[in-house]
Short mmCIF file of C-alpha atoms and ligand atoms in Angstrom, two decimals:
data_model
loop_
_atom_site.label_atom_id
_atom_site.label_comp_id
_atom_site.label_asym_id
_atom_site.label_seq_id
_atom_site.Cartn_x
_atom_site.Cartn_y
_atom_site.Cartn_z
CA MET A 1 29.25 -23.86 26.93
CA SER A 2 26.10 -24.87 25.14
CA ASP A 3 25.22 -28.43 24.14
CA PRO A 4 27.58 -29.61 21.34
CA PHE A 5 24.54 -30.75 19.35
CA PHE A 6 23.49 -27.12 18.90
CA GLN A 7 26.76 -25.88 17.38
CA PRO A 8 26.58 -24.57 13.82
CA VAL A 9 28.60 -26.29 11.12
CA SER A 10 31.92 -24.45 10.86
CA GLY A 11 33.33 -23.25 7.57
CA PHE A 12 36.61 -24.84 8.76
CA ASP A 13 34.92 -28.24 8.53
CA LEU A 14 32.58 -27.89 5.56
CA PRO A 15 32.76 -25.01 3.05
CA ARG A 16 30.00 -22.53 3.69
CA TYR A 17 28.44 -23.01 0.27
CA ALA A 18 27.99 -26.75 0.93
CA GLY A 19 25.39 -28.62 2.93
CA VAL A 20 21.69 -28.04 3.58
CA PRO A 21 21.24 -24.35 4.40
CA THR A 22 19.53 -24.00 7.77
CA PHE A 23 19.62 -20.63 9.59
CA MET A 24 23.22 -19.97 10.67
CA ARG A 25 24.06 -23.62 9.73
CA LEU A 26 22.37 -24.72 12.96
CA PRO A 27 20.70 -28.11 13.44
CA HIS A 28 17.06 -28.36 12.43
CA VAL A 29 14.84 -29.21 15.40
CA GLY A 30 11.16 -29.73 14.63
CA LEU A 31 8.37 -28.91 17.06
CA ASP A 32 7.89 -32.63 17.79
CA ASP A 33 11.57 -33.24 18.49
CA ALA A 34 12.34 -33.99 22.17
CA ARG A 35 15.35 -31.68 21.87
CA LEU A 36 13.04 -28.67 21.51
CA ALA A 37 12.96 -28.40 25.29
CA LYS A 38 16.71 -27.74 25.32
CA VAL A 39 16.54 -24.89 22.79
CA ASP A 40 17.01 -21.35 24.16
CA VAL A 41 16.49 -19.43 20.92
CA GLY A 42 14.73 -20.89 17.91
CA LEU A 43 15.05 -19.38 14.46
CA ILE A 44 11.78 -19.70 12.57
CA GLY A 45 10.84 -18.91 9.00
CA VAL A 46 7.42 -17.49 8.13
CA PRO A 47 7.28 -17.61 4.31
CA TRP A 48 4.13 -15.56 4.00
CA ASP A 49 3.31 -12.20 2.39
CA SER A 50 -0.48 -12.21 2.11
CA GLY A 51 -0.61 -8.91 4.01
CA THR A 52 1.34 -7.09 1.31
CA THR A 53 -0.56 -4.22 -0.30
CA ASN A 54 1.84 -3.27 -3.08
CA ARG A 55 4.98 -5.13 -4.24
CA PRO A 56 4.96 -8.75 -2.98
CA GLY A 57 7.86 -11.14 -2.44
CA PRO A 58 8.72 -11.60 1.28
CA ARG A 59 7.23 -15.10 1.13
CA HIS A 60 10.56 -15.97 -0.46
CA GLY A 61 12.51 -14.30 2.36
CA PRO A 62 13.15 -17.20 4.76
CA ARG A 63 14.77 -19.42 2.14
CA GLN A 64 17.04 -16.63 0.90
CA LEU A 65 17.88 -15.57 4.46
CA ARG A 66 18.81 -19.15 5.32
CA ASP A 67 21.14 -19.24 2.33
CA MET A 68 22.78 -15.90 3.17
CA SER A 69 23.00 -16.77 6.88
CA THR A 70 25.61 -19.41 5.99
CA MET A 71 27.94 -16.39 5.77
CA MET A 72 27.75 -15.87 9.55
CA ARG A 73 30.61 -17.18 11.67
CA ALA A 74 30.81 -18.12 15.35
CA GLU A 75 31.84 -14.81 16.91
CA ASN A 76 30.68 -11.21 16.70
CA GLY A 77 33.87 -9.42 15.71
CA ALA A 78 32.83 -6.17 17.37
CA THR A 79 31.34 -7.33 20.66
CA GLY A 80 33.16 -10.65 21.12
CA ILE A 81 29.85 -12.40 21.79
CA ARG A 82 29.73 -16.05 20.71
CA PRO A 83 25.97 -16.62 20.64
CA PHE A 84 26.06 -20.32 19.86
CA GLU A 85 28.19 -21.00 22.94
CA ALA A 86 26.08 -18.80 25.21
CA MET A 87 22.78 -20.40 24.16
CA ASN A 88 21.37 -23.51 22.52
CA CYS A 89 20.16 -22.24 19.15
CA ALA A 90 18.35 -24.21 16.46
CA ASP A 91 16.43 -23.78 13.23
CA LEU A 92 12.84 -24.75 14.02
CA GLY A 93 11.84 -24.75 10.35
CA ASP A 94 9.05 -22.84 8.64
CA VAL A 95 5.51 -22.21 9.77
CA PRO A 96 3.40 -23.67 6.97
CA PRO A 97 1.18 -20.81 5.79
CA ASN A 98 -1.97 -20.89 3.67
CA PRO A 99 -1.19 -18.28 1.00
CA ALA A 100 -4.86 -18.11 -0.02
CA ASP A 101 -6.32 -17.42 3.44
CA ILE A 102 -5.05 -14.70 5.77
CA GLN A 103 -7.08 -15.72 8.82
CA ASP A 104 -6.11 -19.39 8.48
CA SER A 105 -2.45 -18.40 8.09
CA MET A 106 -2.57 -16.24 11.21
CA SER A 107 -4.16 -19.09 13.17
CA ARG A 108 -1.42 -21.45 12.02
CA ILE A 109 1.32 -18.98 12.96
CA THR A 110 -0.14 -18.30 16.42
CA ALA A 111 -0.55 -22.05 17.08
CA PHE A 112 3.06 -22.65 16.08
CA TYR A 113 4.34 -19.91 18.40
CA HIS A 114 2.19 -21.12 21.28
CA LYS A 115 4.09 -24.41 21.06
CA VAL A 116 7.41 -22.62 20.85
CA ARG A 117 6.58 -20.51 23.88
CA ALA A 118 5.27 -23.51 25.85
CA ALA A 119 8.63 -25.21 25.27
CA GLY A 120 10.41 -22.21 26.79
CA VAL A 121 12.02 -21.22 23.49
CA ARG A 122 12.56 -17.58 22.58
CA PRO A 123 11.66 -17.13 18.90
CA LEU A 124 13.73 -15.20 16.35
CA THR A 125 11.58 -14.94 13.25
CA ALA A 126 12.53 -14.40 9.62
CA GLY A 127 9.52 -13.10 7.66
CA GLY A 128 7.43 -12.74 5.75
CA ASP A 129 5.82 -9.37 5.48
CA HIS A 130 5.12 -7.25 8.56
CA LEU A 131 1.68 -8.70 9.21
CA THR A 132 3.67 -11.72 10.45
CA SER A 133 4.36 -9.91 13.73
CA LEU A 134 0.67 -9.84 14.73
CA PRO A 135 0.01 -13.61 14.97
CA VAL A 136 3.42 -14.01 16.64
CA LEU A 137 2.51 -11.41 19.26
CA ARG A 138 -0.84 -13.14 19.85
CA ALA A 139 1.14 -16.09 21.21
CA LEU A 140 3.96 -14.25 22.98
CA ALA A 141 1.70 -11.66 24.63
CA ALA A 142 -1.14 -14.04 25.45
CA ASP A 143 -0.77 -13.37 29.19
CA SER A 144 0.31 -9.75 29.36
CA PRO A 145 1.16 -6.93 26.96
CA LEU A 146 4.73 -6.47 25.80
CA GLY A 147 6.89 -3.45 25.14
CA MET A 148 8.36 -3.14 21.66
CA VAL A 149 11.29 -1.54 19.89
CA HIS A 150 10.21 -1.22 16.25
CA PHE A 151 12.63 -0.27 13.45
CA ASP A 152 10.83 0.73 10.28
CA SER A 153 10.20 3.47 7.72
CA HIS A 154 6.50 3.05 8.51
CA THR A 155 4.45 2.97 11.68
CA ASP A 156 2.26 0.07 10.47
CA LEU A 157 -0.42 1.63 12.66
CA PHE A 158 -3.08 2.30 10.04
CA HIS A 159 -6.67 1.41 10.82
CA SER A 160 -7.54 -0.34 7.55
CA TYR A 161 -6.97 -0.50 3.80
CA PHE A 162 -9.29 -0.74 0.79
CA GLY A 163 -12.35 0.40 2.65
CA GLY A 164 -12.25 -1.80 5.72
CA THR A 165 -9.63 -4.54 5.30
CA MET A 166 -8.17 -4.83 8.79
CA TYR A 167 -5.25 -7.20 8.24
CA THR A 168 -2.42 -5.92 6.04
CA HIS A 169 1.27 -5.25 6.60
CA GLY A 170 0.30 -1.62 7.26
CA THR A 171 -1.95 -2.45 10.22
CA PRO A 172 -0.33 -5.09 12.49
CA PHE A 173 0.56 -2.82 15.41
CA ARG A 174 -2.81 -1.01 15.35
CA ARG A 175 -4.41 -4.43 15.86
CA ALA A 176 -1.78 -5.43 18.43
CA VAL A 177 -2.55 -2.34 20.55
CA GLU A 178 -6.32 -2.86 20.18
CA GLU A 179 -5.96 -6.51 21.19
CA GLY A 180 -3.91 -5.62 24.27
CA LEU A 181 -0.78 -7.36 22.98
CA LEU A 182 1.38 -4.24 23.25
CA ASP A 183 1.60 -1.68 26.02
CA PRO A 184 1.66 1.48 23.86
CA LYS A 185 3.48 3.44 26.56
CA ARG A 186 6.34 0.94 26.19
CA VAL A 187 6.48 1.07 22.40
CA VAL A 188 8.98 3.09 20.38
CA GLN A 189 9.07 3.31 16.57
CA ILE A 190 12.34 4.42 15.03
CA GLY A 191 13.14 5.62 11.49
CA ILE A 192 9.68 6.70 10.34
CA ARG A 193 9.75 8.61 7.04
CA GLY A 194 8.55 8.91 3.48
CA SER A 195 5.45 10.21 1.79
CA THR A 196 2.25 9.28 3.58
CA TYR A 197 -1.44 8.88 2.85
CA ASP A 198 -2.37 11.06 5.82
CA ARG A 199 -1.49 11.45 9.51
CA GLU A 200 -4.06 9.01 10.85
CA ASP A 201 -1.38 6.52 11.97
CA ARG A 202 0.62 9.15 13.85
CA GLU A 203 -2.45 10.62 15.45
CA PHE A 204 -3.28 7.16 16.76
CA ALA A 205 0.30 6.81 18.06
CA LYS A 206 0.03 10.13 19.85
CA PHE A 207 -3.41 9.26 21.25
CA VAL A 208 -2.26 5.97 22.82
CA GLY A 209 1.22 7.17 23.82
CA ILE A 210 3.48 5.40 21.33
CA ARG A 211 6.78 7.25 20.87
CA VAL A 212 7.54 7.85 17.18
CA ILE A 213 11.09 8.88 16.31
CA PRO A 214 11.16 10.17 12.73
CA ILE A 215 14.29 9.70 10.66
CA GLU A 216 15.11 13.42 10.84
CA GLU A 217 15.37 13.15 14.63
CA PHE A 218 17.31 9.88 14.33
CA HIS A 219 19.95 11.51 12.12
CA ALA A 220 20.09 14.69 14.21
CA ARG A 221 20.55 12.92 17.55
CA GLY A 222 22.53 9.85 16.47
CA VAL A 223 22.30 6.15 17.25
CA GLU A 224 23.52 6.21 20.88
CA GLU A 225 21.19 8.92 22.08
CA VAL A 226 18.13 7.58 20.28
CA MET A 227 18.74 4.05 21.50
CA SER A 228 19.32 5.26 25.05
CA GLU A 229 15.84 6.77 24.93
CA ALA A 230 14.46 3.55 23.40
CA ARG A 231 15.90 1.50 26.29
CA ASP A 232 14.33 3.90 28.79
CA ILE A 233 10.93 3.55 27.10
CA VAL A 234 10.83 -0.26 27.15
CA GLY A 235 12.63 -0.55 30.50
CA THR A 236 13.45 -4.00 31.87
CA ALA A 237 10.00 -5.60 31.41
CA PRO A 238 9.40 -8.15 28.61
CA THR A 239 9.99 -6.58 25.20
CA TYR A 240 9.60 -7.62 21.59
CA ILE A 241 11.93 -6.40 18.83
CA SER A 242 10.47 -5.94 15.35
CA TYR A 243 12.83 -5.03 12.55
CA ASP A 244 11.50 -4.12 9.10
CA ILE A 245 14.38 -4.20 6.60
CA ASP A 246 12.96 -1.04 4.98
CA PHE A 247 14.22 0.82 8.08
CA ILE A 248 17.54 0.81 6.25
CA ASP A 249 18.26 3.11 3.31
CA PRO A 250 17.45 1.47 -0.05
CA ALA A 251 21.04 2.13 -1.15
CA PHE A 252 21.90 -0.73 1.23
CA ALA A 253 18.61 -2.64 1.25
CA PRO A 254 16.76 -2.22 -2.05
CA GLY A 255 15.22 -5.70 -1.91
CA THR A 256 11.99 -4.82 -0.16
CA GLY A 257 8.47 -3.90 -1.21
CA THR A 258 8.17 -0.39 0.22
CA PRO A 259 11.60 1.29 0.29
CA GLU A 260 11.92 4.90 1.53
CA ILE A 261 14.96 7.08 0.91
CA GLY A 262 17.00 8.87 3.56
CA GLY A 263 17.44 5.96 5.94
CA PRO A 264 20.27 4.59 8.08
CA THR A 265 23.40 3.02 6.63
CA SER A 266 24.14 -0.69 6.97
CA PHE A 267 26.54 0.15 9.82
CA GLN A 268 23.89 2.13 11.70
CA ALA A 269 21.51 -0.77 10.99
CA ILE A 270 23.61 -3.17 13.05
CA LYS A 271 24.63 -0.54 15.64
CA VAL A 272 21.03 -0.03 16.72
CA VAL A 273 20.73 -3.75 17.47
CA ARG A 274 23.89 -3.76 19.60
CA GLU A 275 22.38 -0.89 21.58
CA LEU A 276 19.53 -3.15 22.71
CA GLY A 277 21.78 -4.74 25.34
CA GLY A 278 20.05 -4.85 28.71
CA CYS A 279 16.55 -5.12 27.26
CA HIS A 280 14.48 -8.12 28.31
CA ILE A 281 13.95 -9.54 24.81
CA VAL A 282 11.28 -12.26 24.67
CA GLY A 283 11.30 -12.51 20.89
CA ALA A 284 12.34 -10.69 17.75
CA ASP A 285 11.68 -10.62 14.04
CA LEU A 286 13.25 -9.41 10.80
CA VAL A 287 10.67 -8.91 8.09
CA GLU A 288 10.04 -7.60 4.57
CA VAL A 289 13.13 -8.96 2.82
CA SER A 290 11.84 -9.51 -0.72
CA PRO A 291 14.18 -11.61 -2.90
CA PRO A 292 12.41 -10.75 -6.20
CA PHE A 293 13.52 -7.11 -5.65
CA ASP A 294 16.94 -8.11 -4.32
CA ALA A 295 18.92 -8.43 -7.53
CA SER A 296 22.34 -8.61 -5.84
CA GLY A 297 21.30 -10.67 -2.82
CA GLY A 298 22.74 -7.87 -0.69
CA THR A 299 19.49 -7.13 1.11
CA ALA A 300 19.17 -10.72 2.27
CA TYR A 301 22.82 -10.65 3.35
CA LEU A 302 22.16 -7.55 5.43
CA GLY A 303 19.01 -9.21 6.78
CA ALA A 304 20.97 -12.31 7.78
CA THR A 305 23.55 -10.08 9.48
CA ILE A 306 20.80 -8.36 11.46
CA LEU A 307 19.45 -11.77 12.51
CA PHE A 308 22.96 -12.62 13.74
CA GLU A 309 23.24 -9.33 15.64
CA LEU A 310 19.81 -9.98 17.19
CA LEU A 311 21.01 -13.42 18.28
CA CYS A 312 24.10 -11.82 19.83
CA VAL A 313 22.10 -9.27 21.81
CA MET A 314 19.68 -12.00 22.93
CA ALA A 315 22.73 -13.97 24.13
CA GLY A 316 24.19 -11.02 26.01
CA GLY A 317 24.61 -11.94 29.65
CA MET A 318 23.52 -15.54 29.08
CA VAL A 319 25.99 -18.23 30.08
CA ARG A 320 24.92 -21.83 29.69
CA SER A 321 26.34 -24.51 31.94
CA SER A 322 25.18 -27.38 29.74
MN1 MN B 1 6.76 -2.57 8.53
MN1 MN B 2 8.15 -0.59 6.44
#
């Protein structure tokens, strides 16, 4: 049983629409709080979308995801996992970005995650656009490259935009491979689809050995088979999970900047996370939820559910004695 301090507020005690909305109704523990050392998984908001090249809005994601995450209860109804009993979880707050300066924002994010990592906390990030993953990986992979399971409509492996701009939400994993943060042979990208500018991103993937699983193959083979291959690719070495909400079909997740049709259902969206059991997850993120395009709030609700499923799979096998 985890420390009682780290239990979320139950809807049996306080209605779920009441109170200050932290992630999953967990306690807020700042980076300077002595209790940080007791946290196993820290939920972190990165309200930043300066890497967005078309329709902006994910800077508003963390606040909306916090609100919708109050819908999550203590137990995963399908798997029986009770993540808040298996681990000490807390909301570590938001990384304060500089919306007018990409490099400064990335420095701030990396510095924040260095502190999180030094405290022995595994981060679960709510973005933010997908460029968020790069400064996070700079901290988590500072010593050695990580494997990655990446759910997305897009590879985010492009070289540059607008004639030489290197840092956008379409380039984070190109930079991460170049910087030695990812071991490309242990990277799998699932759900890739849509119209494209050209094949430059996929040629790069092929050149460095990244496995790309297009949506046609995903639908043809099914969740279990695809995820079995994904687990084989990352193996048991340290692995990062990056989940772009636009992986999911826009019928279920329209509230995002770059939706692509023909994607997985909301059920498949949570199934793929459950299939990550056994992976050595050192951190995860859920990015690209864009409240201005999320008229019903349903995209943020699905995003919050995915964050909960990620917490459950990170808790799998963990049993705390105190
Ligand atoms: Mn992406
Ligand atoms: Mn995408």
